[in-house]
Coordinates of C-alpha atoms and ligand atoms in Angstrom, one line a residue:
Chain H
X27 CA -111.4 -6.4 19.5
X28 CA -111.9 -8.4 16.3
X29 CA -111.9 -6.8 12.8
X30 CA -115.3 -7.4 11.3
X31 CA -114.2 -7.8 7.6
X32 CA -113.1 -11.4 6.7
X33 CA -109.4 -12.0 6.3
X34 CA -108.5 -12.6 2.6
X35 CA -104.8 -13.1 2.8
X36 CA -103.1 -14.5 5.8
X37 CA -99.3 -14.8 6.3
X38 CA -97.9 -16.9 9.2
X39 CA -94.2 -17.2 10.0
X40 CA -93.1 -16.4 6.5
X41 CA -89.3 -16.7 6.0
X42 CA -87.5 -16.0 2.7
X43 CA -84.0 -17.0 1.8
X44 CA -81.6 -16.4 -1.0
X45 CA -79.1 -19.3 -0.9
X46 CA -78.4 -19.5 2.8
X47 CA -79.1 -15.9 3.6
X48 CA -82.4 -15.3 5.5
X49 CA -84.0 -12.1 4.2
X50 CA -87.4 -12.3 5.9
X51 CA -87.4 -13.5 9.5
X52 CA -90.9 -14.9 10.0
X53 CA -93.6 -12.4 9.1
X54 CA -97.1 -12.6 10.4
X55 CA -99.8 -10.4 8.9
X56 CA -103.4 -10.6 7.7
X57 CA -105.0 -8.5 5.0
X58 CA -108.8 -8.1 4.7
X59 CA -110.9 -7.8 1.5
X60 CA -111.0 -4.5 -0.2
X61 CA -108.2 -3.0 1.8
X62 CA -105.2 -1.0 0.7
X63 CA -102.1 -1.9 2.7
X64 CA -99.0 0.2 2.4
X65 CA -95.6 -1.3 3.0
X66 CA -92.9 1.1 4.2
X67 CA -89.4 0.8 5.4
X68 CA -85.8 1.6 4.5
X69 CA -84.2 0.3 1.3
X70 CA -83.2 -3.3 1.5
X71 CA -85.5 -4.2 4.4
X72 CA -87.3 -6.9 2.4
X73 CA -90.5 -5.2 1.1
X74 CA -90.1 -6.4 -2.5
X75 CA -89.1 -9.8 -1.3
X76 CA -92.2 -10.0 0.8
X77 CA -94.5 -9.1 -2.1
X78 CA -92.7 -11.6 -4.3
X79 CA -93.4 -14.3 -1.8
X80 CA -97.1 -13.7 -2.0
X81 CA -97.4 -14.6 -5.7
X82 CA -94.6 -17.3 -5.4
X83 CA -92.3 -15.3 -7.6
X84 CA -89.5 -15.3 -5.0
X85 CA -88.8 -18.9 -5.8
X86 CA -88.0 -17.9 -9.4
X87 CA -85.0 -15.9 -8.1
X88 CA -81.9 -18.1 -8.4
X89 CA -81.4 -19.6 -5.0
X90 CA -84.7 -18.2 -3.8
X91 CA -86.8 -20.2 -1.3
X92 CA -89.6 -19.4 1.1
X93 CA -90.9 -21.1 4.2
X94 CA -94.1 -20.6 6.2
X95 CA -97.8 -20.3 5.5
X96 CA -99.6 -18.0 3.2
X97 CA -103.3 -18.5 2.7
X98 CA -105.5 -16.8 0.1
X99 CA -109.2 -17.3 0.9
X100 CA -108.2 -20.3 3.0
X101 CA -106.0 -21.9 0.3
X102 CA -102.4 -22.5 1.3
X103 CA -100.3 -21.0 -1.4
X104 CA -97.2 -23.0 -0.4
X105 CA -99.0 -26.4 0.0
X106 CA -97.5 -29.1 -2.2
X107 CA -100.5 -29.4 -4.5
X108 CA -100.8 -25.7 -5.2
X109 CA -100.0 -24.6 -8.7
X110 CA -98.2 -21.2 -8.6
X111 CA -99.7 -20.4 -12.1
X112 CA -103.2 -20.5 -10.7
X113 CA -102.2 -18.3 -7.8
X114 CA -100.6 -15.7 -10.0
X115 CA -103.8 -15.4 -12.1
X116 CA -105.5 -14.2 -8.9
X117 CA -102.7 -12.1 -7.6
X118 CA -101.4 -9.5 -10.1
X119 CA -98.2 -7.7 -9.8
X120 CA -96.6 -4.4 -10.8
X121 CA -92.9 -4.5 -10.5
X122 CA -90.5 -1.9 -9.0
X123 CA -88.7 -1.5 -12.3
X124 CA -90.9 -1.3 -15.5
X125 CA -90.6 -4.5 -17.5
X126 CA -92.7 -4.4 -20.7
X127 CA -92.4 -7.3 -23.1
X128 CA -89.7 -5.9 -25.5
X129 CA -90.9 -7.7 -28.6
X130 CA -94.6 -6.6 -28.2
X131 CA -96.4 -3.5 -29.1
X132 CA -98.2 -1.3 -26.6
X133 CA -101.5 -3.0 -27.4
X134 CA -100.0 -6.5 -27.2
X135 CA -98.4 -5.7 -23.9
X136 CA -101.6 -4.8 -22.3
X137 CA -103.5 -7.6 -24.1
X138 CA -100.9 -10.3 -23.2
X139 CA -102.5 -11.7 -20.1
X140 CA -105.9 -11.8 -21.6
X141 CA -104.7 -13.2 -24.9
X142 CA -102.1 -15.7 -23.8
X143 CA -104.4 -17.1 -21.1
X144 CA -107.2 -17.1 -23.6
X145 CA -109.5 -15.0 -21.5
X146 CA -110.7 -12.5 -24.1
X147 CA -110.3 -11.8 -27.8
X148 CA -111.6 -9.6 -30.6
X149 CA -113.8 -6.7 -29.6
X150 CA -113.9 -7.6 -26.0
X151 CA -110.1 -7.7 -25.9
X152 CA -109.8 -4.3 -27.5
X153 CA -112.3 -2.8 -25.0
X154 CA -110.5 -4.3 -22.0
X155 CA -107.2 -3.0 -23.3
X156 CA -108.6 0.5 -23.7
X157 CA -110.2 0.4 -20.3
X158 CA -106.9 -0.8 -18.6
X159 CA -104.9 1.9 -20.4
X160 CA -107.5 4.6 -19.3
X161 CA -107.3 3.4 -15.7
X162 CA -103.5 3.5 -15.8
X163 CA -103.8 7.1 -17.1
X164 CA -101.9 6.3 -20.3
X165 CA -104.7 6.1 -22.9
X166 CA -104.4 9.7 -24.1
X167 CA -100.7 9.4 -24.7
X168 CA -100.7 6.2 -26.6
X169 CA -104.1 5.9 -28.3
X170 CA -102.7 6.9 -31.7
X171 CA -99.7 4.6 -31.5
X172 CA -100.9 1.4 -30.0
X173 CA -98.8 -0.6 -32.5
X174 CA -95.6 1.1 -31.5
X175 CA -93.1 -1.0 -29.4
X176 CA -93.7 -0.9 -25.6
X177 CA -90.0 0.0 -25.4
X178 CA -90.4 3.2 -27.3
X179 CA -92.2 4.8 -24.3
X180 CA -90.5 6.8 -21.5
X181 CA -89.7 5.2 -18.2
X182 CA -92.8 6.6 -16.5
X183 CA -95.0 5.6 -19.5
X184 CA -93.5 2.1 -19.4
X185 CA -94.4 1.9 -15.7
X186 CA -98.0 2.9 -16.5
X187 CA -98.0 0.4 -19.3
X188 CA -97.1 -2.3 -16.8
X189 CA -99.8 -1.1 -14.5
X190 CA -102.3 -1.4 -17.4
X191 CA -101.0 -4.9 -18.2
X192 CA -101.6 -6.0 -14.6
X193 CA -105.0 -4.4 -14.5
X194 CA -106.3 -5.8 -17.8
X195 CA -106.7 -9.3 -16.2
X196 CA -108.6 -7.8 -13.2
X197 CA -107.0 -9.8 -10.5
X198 CA -108.8 -9.7 -7.1
X199 CA -105.4 -9.0 -5.4
X200 CA -102.9 -6.6 -6.7
X201 CA -99.3 -6.3 -5.5
X202 CA -97.7 -2.9 -6.5
X203 CA -94.0 -2.4 -5.8
X204 CA -93.4 1.3 -5.8
X205 CA -95.7 1.9 -8.8
X206 CA -95.3 5.7 -8.7
X207 CA -91.6 6.1 -8.0
X208 CA -90.8 6.9 -11.6
X209 CA -93.9 9.1 -12.3
X210 CA -94.5 12.8 -12.4
X211 CA -97.0 14.4 -9.8
X212 CA -99.9 14.4 -12.2
X213 CA -99.6 10.7 -13.2
X214 CA -98.9 9.8 -9.5
X215 CA -102.1 11.6 -8.5
X216 CA -104.0 9.6 -11.2
X217 CA -102.6 6.3 -10.0
X218 CA -103.5 7.1 -6.4
X219 CA -107.0 7.9 -7.6
X220 CA -107.0 4.6 -9.4
X221 CA -106.0 2.7 -6.3
X222 CA -108.8 4.3 -4.3
X223 CA -111.2 3.4 -7.2
X224 CA -110.0 -0.2 -7.4
X225 CA -110.4 -0.7 -3.7
X226 CA -114.1 -1.4 -4.3
X227 CA -113.3 -4.8 -5.9
X228 CA -109.6 -5.3 -5.4
X229 CA -107.3 -5.8 -2.4
X230 CA -104.1 -3.8 -2.9
X231 CA -100.7 -4.3 -1.3
X232 CA -98.4 -1.4 -2.2
X233 CA -94.8 -0.7 -1.4
X234 CA -94.0 3.0 -1.2
X235 CA -91.2 5.3 0.0
X236 CA -93.6 8.2 0.0
X237 CA -95.0 8.6 3.5
X238 CA -97.7 11.1 2.4
X239 CA -98.8 8.6 -0.2
X240 CA -99.1 5.9 2.3
X241 CA -101.0 8.2 4.6
X242 CA -103.3 9.3 1.8
X243 CA -104.4 6.1 0.3
X244 CA -103.8 3.2 2.6
X245 CA -106.1 1.7 5.3
X246 CA -103.3 -0.1 7.0
X247 CA -99.6 0.3 7.1
X248 CA -96.9 -2.2 7.6
X249 CA -93.4 -1.0 8.7
X250 CA -90.6 -3.4 7.8
X251 CA -87.1 -3.2 9.2
X252 CA -84.1 -5.5 8.4
X253 CA -86.5 -8.3 7.4
X254 CA -88.8 -8.0 10.3
X255 CA -92.3 -6.6 10.5
X256 CA -91.9 -4.0 13.2
X257 CA -95.4 -2.5 13.2
X258 CA -98.7 -3.2 11.5
X259 CA -101.9 -1.5 12.1
X260 CA -104.4 1.1 10.8
X261 CA -102.6 3.8 8.9
X262 CA -103.9 6.7 11.1
X263 CA -102.6 4.9 14.2
X264 CA -99.2 4.0 12.7
X265 CA -98.7 7.6 11.6
X266 CA -100.0 9.4 14.7
X267 CA -99.4 7.1 17.6
X268 CA -97.0 4.3 16.6
X269 CA -96.4 1.7 19.3
X270 CA -92.8 1.1 18.4
X271 CA -90.2 3.8 18.8
X272 CA -88.4 2.7 15.6
X273 CA -91.6 3.3 13.6
X274 CA -91.8 6.8 14.9
X275 CA -88.2 7.5 14.2
X276 CA -88.5 6.3 10.6
X277 CA -91.7 8.2 9.9
X278 CA -90.4 11.4 11.3
X279 CA -87.3 11.0 9.2
X280 CA -84.9 10.6 12.1
X281 CA -83.4 7.4 10.6
X282 CA -83.5 5.1 7.6
Chain Q
X7 CA -53.5 20.7 -26.0
X8 CA -51.3 20.3 -29.1
X9 CA -49.7 17.2 -27.8
X10 CA -53.1 15.6 -27.0
X11 CA -54.3 16.5 -30.5
X12 CA -51.3 14.7 -32.1
X13 CA -51.6 11.7 -29.7
X14 CA -55.2 11.4 -30.8
X15 CA -54.3 11.4 -34.5
X16 CA -51.5 8.9 -33.9
X17 CA -54.0 6.5 -32.2
X18 CA -56.6 6.8 -34.9
X19 CA -53.9 6.2 -37.6
X20 CA -52.7 3.2 -35.6
X21 CA -56.2 1.7 -35.4
X22 CA -56.8 2.3 -39.2
X23 CA -53.5 0.6 -39.9
X24 CA -54.5 -2.4 -37.8
X25 CA -57.9 -2.6 -39.6
X26 CA -56.2 -2.6 -42.9
X27 CA -53.9 -5.4 -41.9
X28 CA -56.9 -7.4 -40.8
X29 CA -58.5 -6.8 -44.2
X30 CA -55.5 -7.8 -46.3
X31 CA -56.0 -11.6 -45.9
X32 CA -59.7 -11.3 -46.5
X33 CA -59.4 -9.4 -49.7
X34 CA -56.4 -11.4 -51.0
X35 CA -58.4 -14.6 -50.5
X36 CA -61.4 -13.1 -52.3
X37 CA -59.2 -11.7 -55.1
X38 CA -57.3 -14.9 -55.5
X39 CA -60.3 -17.2 -55.6
X40 CA -62.1 -14.9 -58.0
X41 CA -59.2 -14.5 -60.4
X42 CA -58.5 -18.2 -60.5
X43 CA -62.1 -19.4 -60.4
X44 CA -64.1 -16.9 -62.4
X45 CA -62.9 -18.4 -65.7
X46 CA -64.4 -21.9 -64.8
X47 CA -67.8 -20.5 -64.1
X48 CA -70.4 -21.1 -66.8
X49 CA -73.9 -22.5 -67.0
X50 CA -72.4 -25.9 -67.8
X51 CA -70.2 -25.8 -64.7
X52 CA -73.3 -25.4 -62.5
X53 CA -75.5 -27.9 -64.3
X54 CA -73.4 -30.9 -65.5
X55 CA -71.4 -33.8 -64.3
X56 CA -67.6 -33.8 -64.4
X57 CA -66.0 -34.5 -67.7
X58 CA -63.2 -37.1 -67.9
X59 CA -59.6 -35.8 -67.5
X60 CA -58.4 -33.9 -70.6
X61 CA -61.9 -33.3 -72.0
X62 CA -63.1 -29.8 -72.2
X63 CA -66.1 -28.7 -70.2
X64 CA -68.0 -30.6 -67.6
X65 CA -69.1 -29.2 -64.2
X66 CA -69.8 -29.9 -60.6
X67 CA -73.6 -29.7 -60.7
X68 CA -73.8 -33.1 -58.9
X69 CA -71.6 -31.7 -56.0
X70 CA -73.7 -28.5 -55.7
X71 CA -76.9 -30.6 -55.5
X72 CA -75.1 -33.0 -53.1
X73 CA -74.2 -30.1 -50.8
X74 CA -77.8 -28.8 -50.9
X75 CA -79.0 -32.3 -50.0
X76 CA -76.5 -32.8 -47.2
X77 CA -77.1 -29.3 -45.7
X78 CA -80.9 -29.8 -45.8
X79 CA -80.7 -33.2 -44.1
X80 CA -78.3 -31.8 -41.5
X81 CA -80.5 -28.8 -40.9
X82 CA -83.6 -31.0 -40.5
X83 CA -81.8 -32.9 -37.7
X84 CA -79.8 -30.1 -36.1
X85 CA -82.2 -27.1 -36.0
X86 CA -84.9 -28.8 -33.9
X87 CA -82.4 -30.6 -31.7
X88 CA -80.1 -27.6 -31.3
X89 CA -82.9 -25.2 -30.5
X90 CA -84.4 -27.7 -28.0
X91 CA -81.0 -28.1 -26.3
X92 CA -80.5 -24.4 -26.3
X93 CA -83.8 -23.8 -24.7
X94 CA -83.1 -26.5 -22.1
X95 CA -79.7 -24.9 -21.4
X96 CA -81.0 -21.4 -21.0
X97 CA -84.5 -21.8 -19.5
X98 CA -84.0 -24.9 -17.3
X99 CA -80.3 -24.3 -16.3
X100 CA -81.0 -25.4 -12.8
X101 CA -82.1 -28.9 -13.8
X102 CA -79.4 -31.6 -13.6
X103 CA -80.2 -32.7 -17.2
X104 CA -79.4 -29.2 -18.3
X105 CA -76.0 -29.3 -16.5
X106 CA -75.0 -32.6 -18.0
X107 CA -76.2 -31.4 -21.4
X108 CA -74.0 -28.2 -21.0
X109 CA -70.9 -30.4 -20.6
X110 CA -71.9 -32.6 -23.5
X111 CA -72.4 -29.6 -25.8
X112 CA -69.1 -28.2 -24.7
X113 CA -67.3 -31.4 -25.4
X114 CA -69.0 -32.0 -28.7
X115 CA -68.1 -28.5 -30.0
X116 CA -64.5 -29.0 -29.1
X117 CA -64.0 -32.3 -31.0
X118 CA -61.9 -31.7 -34.2
X119 CA -64.0 -32.2 -37.3
X120 CA -61.8 -34.9 -38.7
X121 CA -62.5 -36.9 -35.5
X122 CA -66.2 -36.3 -36.0
X123 CA -65.8 -37.8 -39.5
X124 CA -64.0 -40.9 -38.1
X125 CA -66.6 -41.3 -35.4
X126 CA -69.4 -41.3 -37.9
X127 CA -67.5 -43.7 -40.0
X128 CA -67.2 -46.2 -37.2
X129 CA -70.8 -45.5 -36.1
X130 CA -72.7 -45.5 -39.4
X131 CA -70.4 -46.4 -42.4
X132 CA -68.9 -49.6 -41.1
X133 CA -72.1 -51.2 -39.7
X134 CA -74.0 -50.3 -42.9
X135 CA -71.1 -51.4 -45.1
X136 CA -70.8 -48.3 -47.3
X137 CA -70.5 -44.6 -47.6
X138 CA -73.8 -42.8 -47.6
X139 CA -75.6 -39.4 -47.5
X140 CA -77.0 -40.5 -44.2
X141 CA -73.6 -40.9 -42.7
X142 CA -72.5 -37.5 -44.1
X143 CA -75.6 -35.8 -42.6
X144 CA -75.0 -37.3 -39.2
X145 CA -71.4 -36.3 -39.2
X146 CA -72.3 -32.7 -40.2
X147 CA -75.0 -32.7 -37.5
X148 CA -72.5 -33.5 -34.8
X149 CA -70.9 -30.2 -35.7
X150 CA -74.1 -28.2 -36.3
X151 CA -76.1 -29.3 -33.2
X152 CA -73.7 -27.8 -30.6
X153 CA -73.3 -24.6 -32.7
X154 CA -77.1 -24.1 -32.8
X155 CA -77.5 -25.1 -29.1
X156 CA -74.8 -22.7 -27.9
X157 CA -76.1 -19.7 -29.9
X158 CA -79.6 -20.4 -28.9
X159 CA -78.6 -20.5 -25.3
X160 CA -76.7 -17.3 -25.6
X161 CA -79.5 -15.4 -27.4
X162 CA -82.1 -16.5 -24.9
X163 CA -79.9 -15.5 -22.0
X164 CA -80.0 -12.0 -23.4
X165 CA -83.7 -11.7 -22.5
X166 CA -83.7 -10.2 -19.1
X167 CA -85.1 -12.2 -16.2
X168 CA -87.5 -9.4 -15.3
X169 CA -89.3 -10.0 -18.6
X170 CA -89.8 -13.7 -17.8
X171 CA -91.0 -12.7 -14.4
X172 CA -93.5 -10.3 -15.9
X173 CA -94.9 -13.2 -17.9
X174 CA -95.0 -15.5 -14.9
X175 CA -96.7 -12.8 -12.7
X176 CA -99.5 -12.7 -15.3
X177 CA -100.2 -16.3 -14.5
X178 CA -98.7 -17.7 -17.7
X179 CA -97.3 -21.2 -17.5
X180 CA -93.6 -21.4 -17.9
X181 CA -93.8 -23.1 -21.3
X182 CA -96.1 -20.3 -22.6
X183 CA -93.6 -17.6 -21.3
X184 CA -90.8 -19.4 -23.1
X185 CA -92.7 -19.8 -26.4
X186 CA -94.8 -16.6 -26.6
X187 CA -92.4 -14.1 -24.9
X188 CA -88.8 -15.4 -24.8
X189 CA -88.6 -17.3 -28.1
X190 CA -90.9 -14.9 -30.0
X191 CA -88.8 -12.0 -28.9
X192 CA -85.6 -13.7 -30.0
X193 CA -86.8 -14.9 -33.4
X194 CA -84.5 -12.7 -35.4
X195 CA -81.4 -13.5 -33.4
X196 CA -82.2 -17.2 -33.4
X197 CA -82.5 -17.1 -37.2
X198 CA -79.2 -15.4 -37.5
X199 CA -77.6 -18.1 -35.3
X200 CA -79.1 -20.9 -37.4
X201 CA -77.9 -19.2 -40.7
X202 CA -74.4 -18.8 -39.3
X203 CA -74.3 -22.5 -38.3
X204 CA -75.4 -23.4 -41.9
X205 CA -72.7 -21.2 -43.3
X206 CA -70.2 -22.9 -41.1
X207 CA -71.1 -26.5 -42.0
X208 CA -71.4 -25.7 -45.7
X209 CA -67.7 -25.6 -46.0
X210 CA -66.9 -28.6 -43.8
X211 CA -64.8 -31.2 -45.6
X212 CA -63.2 -33.5 -43.1
X213 CA -66.4 -35.0 -41.7
X214 CA -67.6 -35.8 -45.2
X215 CA -64.4 -37.6 -46.4
X216 CA -65.2 -40.9 -44.8
X217 CA -68.9 -40.6 -44.6
X218 CA -70.7 -39.2 -47.7
X219 CA -67.4 -39.7 -49.5
X220 CA -67.5 -38.6 -53.1
X221 CA -69.3 -39.5 -56.3
X222 CA -69.1 -38.8 -60.0
X223 CA -72.9 -39.2 -60.4
X224 CA -76.0 -37.3 -59.6
X225 CA -77.8 -38.0 -56.4
X226 CA -78.5 -41.7 -56.2
X227 CA -80.3 -42.1 -52.9
X228 CA -79.7 -41.4 -49.3
X229 CA -77.9 -44.8 -48.8
X230 CA -75.4 -44.1 -51.6
X231 CA -72.2 -42.0 -51.5
X232 CA -72.9 -38.4 -52.3
X233 CA -70.7 -35.7 -53.8
X234 CA -70.4 -32.3 -52.1
X235 CA -68.7 -29.1 -53.1
X236 CA -65.9 -29.2 -50.4
X237 CA -65.0 -32.8 -51.1
X238 CA -65.1 -32.1 -54.9
X239 CA -62.8 -29.2 -54.4
X240 CA -60.5 -31.4 -52.4
X241 CA -60.5 -34.1 -55.1
X242 CA -59.7 -31.6 -57.8
X243 CA -57.1 -29.7 -55.9
X244 CA -55.0 -32.8 -54.9
X245 CA -55.1 -34.1 -58.5
X246 CA -52.1 -33.5 -60.8
X247 CA -54.1 -32.1 -63.6
X248 CA -54.0 -28.4 -64.5
X249 CA -57.7 -28.2 -65.7
X250 CA -58.9 -29.9 -62.5
X251 CA -57.1 -27.3 -60.5
X252 CA -59.0 -24.6 -62.4
X253 CA -62.2 -26.5 -61.5
X254 CA -61.2 -26.6 -57.8
X255 CA -60.9 -22.8 -57.9
X256 CA -64.3 -22.6 -59.6
X257 CA -65.8 -24.8 -56.8
X258 CA -64.1 -22.6 -54.2
X259 CA -65.7 -19.5 -55.7
X260 CA -69.2 -21.1 -55.6
X261 CA -68.7 -22.1 -52.0
X262 CA -67.5 -18.6 -51.1
X263 CA -70.5 -17.1 -52.9
X264 CA -72.8 -19.4 -51.1
X265 CA -71.5 -18.4 -47.7
X266 CA -71.4 -14.8 -48.7
X267 CA -75.0 -15.1 -49.7
X268 CA -76.0 -16.6 -46.4
X269 CA -74.2 -13.7 -44.6
X270 CA -76.1 -11.2 -46.7
X271 CA -79.3 -13.1 -45.7
X272 CA -78.3 -12.5 -42.1
X273 CA -78.4 -8.7 -42.7
X274 CA -82.1 -9.0 -43.3
X275 CA -82.7 -10.9 -40.1
X276 CA -80.3 -8.9 -37.9
X277 CA -82.3 -7.8 -34.8
X278 CA -83.6 -4.3 -35.3
X279 CA -83.3 -1.7 -32.6
X280 CA -86.2 -2.4 -30.2
X281 CA -87.5 1.2 -30.5
X282 CA -87.3 1.1 -34.3
Ligands
ATP316 N1 -81.4 -12.0 -5.8 C1 -80.9 -11.6 -4.6 N2 -79.7 -12.2 -4.2 C2 -79.2 -11.9 -3.0 N3 -79.8 -11.1 -2.2 C3 -80.9 -10.5 -2.5 C4 -81.6 -10.7 -3.8 N4 -82.7 -10.0 -3.8 C5 -82.8 -9.3 -2.7 N5 -81.7 -9.6 -1.9 C6 -81.5 -9.1 -0.5 O1 -82.7 -9.1 0.2 C7 -82.8 -7.9 0.9 C8 -84.2 -7.3 0.7 O2 -84.3 -6.9 -0.6 P1 -85.6 -6.3 -1.2 O3 -85.4 -6.0 -2.6 O4 -86.8 -7.1 -0.8 O5 -85.6 -4.8 -0.4 P2 -86.6 -3.7 -0.5 O6 -87.2 -3.4 0.8 O7 -87.6 -3.9 -1.6 O8 -85.7 -2.4 -0.9 P3 -86.0 -1.2 -1.8 O9 -86.8 -0.2 -1.0 O10 -84.6 -0.6 -2.1 O11 -86.7 -1.7 -3.0 C9 -81.7 -7.0 0.6 O12 -80.8 -7.0 1.6 C10 -81.1 -7.6 -0.7 O13 -79.7 -7.5 -0.6
MG317 MG1 -88.0 -3.1 -3.4

């Protein structure tokens, strides 16, 4: 039984280290175009590290190193000739903790990727910033103070600002590390809607601790445990008839 | 309850007392310099050359100009070099060059200033057969470069790694992240660092004694000896003449006012609260 949609992102034997500690023990996983994949698992199991390996950000961690093969549309991200900068323009990221640029205004934060990479300017830039802020469900709250510092926003607003910043450059792949963990139910619902909307043109890999959220919005679910990928399959199957006992125990809240 | 109240009072009084003790030397220096130096200050003192011993009048205009020239030359050398080194130390700390540089900067900043003066003497004055503004600026730079490098490094390290990662994750090249996000965000604190370094070298005497040396004339070119306020103060202070002593105090007052002025300038550039 082959999946019909072409594989966009393929991971083979991915290991991640910090100094000499092995954090991921050889992950194999493929993601198809226009899919939403949810990553679940107990705290510290390596979900964030896994995402950070996909845009080659893990190597920016002091002592961080990755081994294995990750291909995006057939291009090996870890091949010696690959420029991580080019990769990161195609794979956007929303971090677990909000990290707006402290010296920039709200507008400048969202515009930063477009402006500093010289993708857009002037009226087009303004339009794309507004669109990104609307998508991130932040526009109404900030439209009258676009020049205020990004740091003047609340934690949840900052997180949505970071989502808007990542959306503005329209990356074909988006990594989202617990994007809604700091948000109220209304904003969370809006971000979930956004993810479902974005699916038409974007492939989304999202870490979440919220099982209902994973069940609601993802097509596939990956369950990580102690640096191993224990189970990976269609979300409905993982949540109803998991093949591994540990998955079932985790989902039903009996451990982790 | 009562005991705690009194203990609290005792502590606060103790702290106030310590603060006062710390302020005593500061204010006595200020008071002393002003009371001895204020009488020398006049337009002539700022604008003219020294008068011969015994004659009324004269000034240290040449030394003020000399200090400005020396500080400008030194800043021209030290600010770009120091900033560059600071960036290397903070942003490329994993690179071997950066580690070696860290040790060099550490060593450089621990060399006593008189030794820096001797070194510049051997390196520049002897080979070129004469005291010069060049030599003075080089000696001062050896003090200012590590100062600027260290403060730059420390200021840049205050920028959280998560902010740099946010820039990298947008597909910005590392150099762009450093310039447009890290440096731009630290502009104010870097300016403060540079001004503090200028204030620090403005009063340096020892490195100038055998390099720029002294002069009784206006600026005569970069390859000639050049007067400076600290050396002029030194010359006047060690002389046996009463009126020269008064001029030394006058020079000291100008120096203090300059440094105070720089510190006030810092207030303007002090980083504002981010949410302000
Ligand atoms: N910079 C680091 N230095 C050392 N160890 C690290 C570092 N970053 C992560 N680790 C280790 O790697 C493991 C995985 O961390 P990771 O952040 O990927 O977990 P996670 O699954 O995202 O957890 P959470 O759900 O709490 O966010 C943890 O055991 C952590 O201690
Ligand atoms: Mg995490």
